[in-house]
mmCIF file of C-alpha atoms in Angstrom:
data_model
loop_
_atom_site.group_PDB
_atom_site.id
_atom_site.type_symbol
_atom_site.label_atom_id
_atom_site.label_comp_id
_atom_site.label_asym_id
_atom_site.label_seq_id
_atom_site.Cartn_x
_atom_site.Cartn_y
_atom_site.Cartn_z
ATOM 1 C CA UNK A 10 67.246 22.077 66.099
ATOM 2 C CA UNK A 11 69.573 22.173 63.198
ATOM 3 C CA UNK A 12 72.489 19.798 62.985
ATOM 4 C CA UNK A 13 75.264 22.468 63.691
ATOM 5 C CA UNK A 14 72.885 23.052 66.744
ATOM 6 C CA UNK A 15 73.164 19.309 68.474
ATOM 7 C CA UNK A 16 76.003 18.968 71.360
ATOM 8 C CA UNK A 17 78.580 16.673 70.533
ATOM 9 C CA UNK A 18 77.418 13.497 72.366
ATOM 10 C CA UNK A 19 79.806 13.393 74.722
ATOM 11 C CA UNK A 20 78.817 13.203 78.424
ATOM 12 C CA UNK A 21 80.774 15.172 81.050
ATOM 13 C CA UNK A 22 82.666 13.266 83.590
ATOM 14 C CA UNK A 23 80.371 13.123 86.889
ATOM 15 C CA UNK A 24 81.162 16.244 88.582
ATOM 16 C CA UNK A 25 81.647 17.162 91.957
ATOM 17 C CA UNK A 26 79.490 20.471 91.905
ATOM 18 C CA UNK A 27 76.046 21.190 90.598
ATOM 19 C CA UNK A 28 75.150 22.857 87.484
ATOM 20 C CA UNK A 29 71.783 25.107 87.850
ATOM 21 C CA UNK A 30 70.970 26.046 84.238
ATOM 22 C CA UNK A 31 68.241 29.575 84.753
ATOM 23 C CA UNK A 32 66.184 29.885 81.306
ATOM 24 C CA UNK A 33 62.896 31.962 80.502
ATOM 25 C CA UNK A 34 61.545 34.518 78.133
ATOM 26 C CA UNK A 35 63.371 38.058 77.180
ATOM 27 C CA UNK A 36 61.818 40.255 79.754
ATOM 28 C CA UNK A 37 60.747 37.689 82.418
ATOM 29 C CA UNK A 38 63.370 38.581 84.753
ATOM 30 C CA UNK A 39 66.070 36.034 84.721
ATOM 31 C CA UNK A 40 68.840 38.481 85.278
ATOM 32 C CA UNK A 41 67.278 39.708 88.577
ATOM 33 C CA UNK A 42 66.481 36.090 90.039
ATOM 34 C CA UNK A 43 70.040 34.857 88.491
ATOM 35 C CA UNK A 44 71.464 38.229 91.050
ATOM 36 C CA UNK A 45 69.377 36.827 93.729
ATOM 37 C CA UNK A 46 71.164 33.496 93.585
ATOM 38 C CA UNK A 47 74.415 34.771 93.599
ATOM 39 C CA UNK A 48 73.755 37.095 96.406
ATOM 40 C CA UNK A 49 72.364 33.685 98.409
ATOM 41 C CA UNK A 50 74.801 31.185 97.491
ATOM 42 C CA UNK A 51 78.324 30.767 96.067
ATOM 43 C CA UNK A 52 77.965 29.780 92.364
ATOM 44 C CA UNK A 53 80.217 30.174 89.815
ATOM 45 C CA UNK A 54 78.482 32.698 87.242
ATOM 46 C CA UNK A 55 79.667 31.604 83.767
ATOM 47 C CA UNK A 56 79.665 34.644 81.322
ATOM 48 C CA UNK A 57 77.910 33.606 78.384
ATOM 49 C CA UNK A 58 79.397 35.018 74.688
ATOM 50 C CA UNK A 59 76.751 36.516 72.353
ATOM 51 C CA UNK A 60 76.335 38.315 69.375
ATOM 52 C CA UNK A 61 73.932 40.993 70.125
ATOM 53 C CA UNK A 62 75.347 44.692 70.652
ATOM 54 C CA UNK A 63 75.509 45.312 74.338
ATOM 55 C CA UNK A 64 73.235 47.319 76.464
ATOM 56 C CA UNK A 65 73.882 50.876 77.869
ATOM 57 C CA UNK A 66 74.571 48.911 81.318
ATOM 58 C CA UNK A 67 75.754 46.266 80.241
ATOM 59 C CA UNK A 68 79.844 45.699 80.838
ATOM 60 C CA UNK A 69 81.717 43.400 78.596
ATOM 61 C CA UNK A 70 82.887 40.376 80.022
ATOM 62 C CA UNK A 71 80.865 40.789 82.989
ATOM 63 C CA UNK A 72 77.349 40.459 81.662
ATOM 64 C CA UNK A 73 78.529 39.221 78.475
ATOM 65 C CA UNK A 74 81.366 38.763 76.301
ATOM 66 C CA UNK A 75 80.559 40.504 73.309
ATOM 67 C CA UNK A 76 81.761 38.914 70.063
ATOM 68 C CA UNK A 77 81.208 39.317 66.375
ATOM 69 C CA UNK A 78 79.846 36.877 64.259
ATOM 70 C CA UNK A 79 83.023 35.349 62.834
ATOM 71 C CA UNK A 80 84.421 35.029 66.111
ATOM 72 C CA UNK A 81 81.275 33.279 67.445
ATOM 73 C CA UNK A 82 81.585 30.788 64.874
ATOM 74 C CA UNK A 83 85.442 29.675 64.951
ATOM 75 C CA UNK A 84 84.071 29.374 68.531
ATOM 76 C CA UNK A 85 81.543 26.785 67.167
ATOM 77 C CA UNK A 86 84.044 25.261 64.617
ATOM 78 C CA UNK A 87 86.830 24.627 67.409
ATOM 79 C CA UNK A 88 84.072 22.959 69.929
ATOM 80 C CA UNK A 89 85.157 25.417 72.579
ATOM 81 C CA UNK A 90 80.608 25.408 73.459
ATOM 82 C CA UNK A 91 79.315 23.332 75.716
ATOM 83 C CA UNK A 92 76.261 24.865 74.179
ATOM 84 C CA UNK A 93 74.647 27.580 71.306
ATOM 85 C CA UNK A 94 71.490 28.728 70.299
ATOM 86 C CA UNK A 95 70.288 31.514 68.297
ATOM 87 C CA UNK A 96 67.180 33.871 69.771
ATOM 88 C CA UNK A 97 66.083 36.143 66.931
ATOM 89 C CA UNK A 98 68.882 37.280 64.639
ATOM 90 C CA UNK A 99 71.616 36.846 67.691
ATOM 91 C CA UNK A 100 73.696 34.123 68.431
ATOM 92 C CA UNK A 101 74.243 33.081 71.846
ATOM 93 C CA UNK A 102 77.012 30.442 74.223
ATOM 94 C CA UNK A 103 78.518 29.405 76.670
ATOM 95 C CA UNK A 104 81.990 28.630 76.993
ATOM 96 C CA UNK A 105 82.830 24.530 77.670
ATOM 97 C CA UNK A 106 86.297 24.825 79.274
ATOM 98 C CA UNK A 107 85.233 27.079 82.378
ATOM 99 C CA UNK A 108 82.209 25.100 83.171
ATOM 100 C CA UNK A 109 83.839 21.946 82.977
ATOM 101 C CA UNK A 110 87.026 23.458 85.186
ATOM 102 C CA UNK A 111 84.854 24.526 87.737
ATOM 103 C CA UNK A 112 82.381 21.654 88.191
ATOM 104 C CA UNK A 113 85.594 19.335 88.697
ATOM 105 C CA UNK A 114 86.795 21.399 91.266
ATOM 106 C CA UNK A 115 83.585 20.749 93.004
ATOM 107 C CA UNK A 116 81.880 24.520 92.735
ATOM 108 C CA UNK A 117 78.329 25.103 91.926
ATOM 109 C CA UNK A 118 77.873 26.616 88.662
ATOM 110 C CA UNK A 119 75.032 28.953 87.502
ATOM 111 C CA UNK A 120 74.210 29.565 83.514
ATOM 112 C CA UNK A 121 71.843 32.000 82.521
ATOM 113 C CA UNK A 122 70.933 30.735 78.894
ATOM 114 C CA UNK A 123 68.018 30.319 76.289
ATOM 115 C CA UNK A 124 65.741 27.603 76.253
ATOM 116 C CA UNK A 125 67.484 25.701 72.986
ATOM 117 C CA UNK A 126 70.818 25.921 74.752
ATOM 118 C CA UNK A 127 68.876 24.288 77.943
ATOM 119 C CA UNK A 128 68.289 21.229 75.654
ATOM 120 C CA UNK A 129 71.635 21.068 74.938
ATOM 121 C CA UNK A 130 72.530 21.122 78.024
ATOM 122 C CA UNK A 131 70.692 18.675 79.514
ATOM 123 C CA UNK A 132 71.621 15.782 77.014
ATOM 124 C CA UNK A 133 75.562 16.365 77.994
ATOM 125 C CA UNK A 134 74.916 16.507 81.815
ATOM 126 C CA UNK A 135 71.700 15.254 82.711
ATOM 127 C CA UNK A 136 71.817 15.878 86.143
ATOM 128 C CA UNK A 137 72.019 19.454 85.592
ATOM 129 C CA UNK A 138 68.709 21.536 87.487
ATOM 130 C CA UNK A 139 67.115 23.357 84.842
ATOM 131 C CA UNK A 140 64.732 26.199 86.002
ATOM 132 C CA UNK A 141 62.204 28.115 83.506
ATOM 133 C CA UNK A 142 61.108 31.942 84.618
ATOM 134 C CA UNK A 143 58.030 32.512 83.342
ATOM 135 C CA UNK A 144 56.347 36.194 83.140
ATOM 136 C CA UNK A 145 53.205 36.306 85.959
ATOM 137 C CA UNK A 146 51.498 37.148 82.316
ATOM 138 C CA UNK A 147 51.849 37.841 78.935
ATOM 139 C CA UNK A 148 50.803 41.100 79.196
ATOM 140 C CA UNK A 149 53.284 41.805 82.379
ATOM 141 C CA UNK A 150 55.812 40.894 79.910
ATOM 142 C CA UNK A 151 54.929 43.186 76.787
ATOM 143 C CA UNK A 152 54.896 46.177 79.640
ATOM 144 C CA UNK A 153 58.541 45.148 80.798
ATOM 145 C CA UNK A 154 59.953 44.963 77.335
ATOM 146 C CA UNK A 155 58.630 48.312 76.580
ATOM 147 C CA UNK A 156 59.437 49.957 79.347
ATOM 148 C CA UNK A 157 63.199 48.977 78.584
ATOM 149 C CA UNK A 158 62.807 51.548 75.885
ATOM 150 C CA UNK A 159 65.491 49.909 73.836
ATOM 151 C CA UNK A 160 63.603 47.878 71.896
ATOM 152 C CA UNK A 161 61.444 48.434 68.680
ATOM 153 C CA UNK A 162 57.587 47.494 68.228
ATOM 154 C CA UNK A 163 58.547 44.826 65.506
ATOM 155 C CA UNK A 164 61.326 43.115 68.087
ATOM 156 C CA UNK A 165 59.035 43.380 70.944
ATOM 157 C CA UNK A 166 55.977 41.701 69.104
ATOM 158 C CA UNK A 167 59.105 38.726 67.931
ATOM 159 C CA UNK A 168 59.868 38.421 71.376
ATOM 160 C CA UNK A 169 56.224 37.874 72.495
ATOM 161 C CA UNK A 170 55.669 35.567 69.807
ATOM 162 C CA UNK A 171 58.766 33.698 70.825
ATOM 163 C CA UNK A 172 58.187 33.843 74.719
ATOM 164 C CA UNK A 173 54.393 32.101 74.086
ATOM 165 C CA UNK A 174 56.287 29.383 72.374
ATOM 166 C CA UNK A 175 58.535 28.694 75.162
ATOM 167 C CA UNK A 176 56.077 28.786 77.869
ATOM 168 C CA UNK A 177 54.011 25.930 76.072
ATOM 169 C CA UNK A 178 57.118 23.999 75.299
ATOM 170 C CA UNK A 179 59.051 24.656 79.189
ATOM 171 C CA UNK A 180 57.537 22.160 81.001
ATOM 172 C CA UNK A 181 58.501 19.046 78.659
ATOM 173 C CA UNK A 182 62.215 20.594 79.056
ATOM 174 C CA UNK A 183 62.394 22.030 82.826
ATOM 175 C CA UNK A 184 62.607 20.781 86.055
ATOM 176 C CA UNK A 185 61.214 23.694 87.458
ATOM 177 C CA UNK A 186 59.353 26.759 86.828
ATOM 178 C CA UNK A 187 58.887 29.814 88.244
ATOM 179 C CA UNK A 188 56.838 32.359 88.084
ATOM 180 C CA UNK A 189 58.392 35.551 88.649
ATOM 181 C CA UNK A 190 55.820 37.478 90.369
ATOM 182 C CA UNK A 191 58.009 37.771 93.571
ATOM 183 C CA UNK A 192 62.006 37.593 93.305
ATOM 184 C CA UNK A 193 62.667 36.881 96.363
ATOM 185 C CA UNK A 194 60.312 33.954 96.806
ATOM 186 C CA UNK A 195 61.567 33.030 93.297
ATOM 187 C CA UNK A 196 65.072 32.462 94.547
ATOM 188 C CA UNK A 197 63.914 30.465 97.526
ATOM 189 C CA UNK A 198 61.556 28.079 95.736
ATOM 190 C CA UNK A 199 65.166 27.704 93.224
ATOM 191 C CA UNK A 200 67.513 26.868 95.636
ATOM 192 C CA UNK A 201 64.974 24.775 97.928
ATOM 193 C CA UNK A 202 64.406 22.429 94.954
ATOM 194 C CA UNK A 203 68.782 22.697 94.143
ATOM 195 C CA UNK A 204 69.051 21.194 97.536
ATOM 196 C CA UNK A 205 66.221 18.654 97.517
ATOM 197 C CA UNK A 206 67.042 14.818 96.477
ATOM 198 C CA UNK A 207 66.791 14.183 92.809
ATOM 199 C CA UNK A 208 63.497 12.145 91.849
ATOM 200 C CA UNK A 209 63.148 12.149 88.454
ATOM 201 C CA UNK A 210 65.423 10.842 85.550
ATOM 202 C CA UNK A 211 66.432 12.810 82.868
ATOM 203 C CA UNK A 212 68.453 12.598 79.529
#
């Protein structure tokens, strides 16, 4: 992680709700799990802001707030992130103030972010859960990216390069991970451990 990449340090306050941070290769179905939580339990969804052009279903602001470059970085350069990462040639975040705003009021909030944005993450608010989807297989997950049919051969074999990397380096970083061979189960298993007592120390 680059320098411009490293939070600032600073710790948020202890918060009254819980922050469940949902990471995991393109493809391995984090958006379907992450609808599965918030169908089963009252989080907070923060939007995350990215670069990347937006999909034919995809509704700005909703799914994302779509931004260009220049805009993402005044974004960096004013410290409005509580966290950014960039996955292939796209920059990703998440807005700080909203997070913050919400956890003080004592609501559970769900991010749906990449693994280097995890990291960050965790070393502002440690007691943030931190779940890792993983694909039931590599090749499971080169048949969902192509049948998305929106994304090239080159990009596809990036992503699988990328996703191999993560799933070697997820469970140094995450607290849990699922395999997402079963969404429902997926979402029980997630907010069986949110509930459970804390047992390990972070940070």
């Amino acid at each position: 992680m680059s320098d411009s990449e490293k939070p600032s340090g600073r710790s948020l306050a202890e918060p009254l709700g819980s922050l469940l941070v949902v990471s995991g290769p393109s493809g391995a179905g984090k958006s379907t799990i992450v609808r599965g939580l918030l169908v089963e339990h009252p989080f907070v969804f923060s939007v995350s802001v990215t670069t990347r052009a937006p999909r034919p279903s995809e509704v700005d602001g909703i799914h994302y707030r779509f931004v260009s470059k220049d805009e993402f970085a005044g974004m960096i350069e004013r410290s409005e992130l509580l966290e950014w990462a960039q996955y292939g040639v796209d920059l990703y975040g998440t807005p700080r103030s909203a997070v913050i705003e919400r956890l003080e009021a004592g609501h559970d909030v769900l991010l749906e972010i990449e693994i280097q944005g995890a990291r960050q993450v965790r070393a502002v608010h440690p007691s943030a859960v931190l779940v890792f989807v993983a694909p039931p297989s590599m090749e499971e997950l080169e048949r969902r990216l192509r049948g998305r049919g929106d994304t090239d051969a080159e990009s596809i074999a990036r992503r699988l390069a990328i996703a191999q990397s993560e799933l070697t380096e997820a469970p140094e970083v995450f607290d849990i991970i699922v395999v997402n061979d079963d969404v429902d189960s997926a979402v029980t298993d997630i907010l069986s451990a949110l509930r459970a007592p804390r047992t390990h120390s972070f940070g």
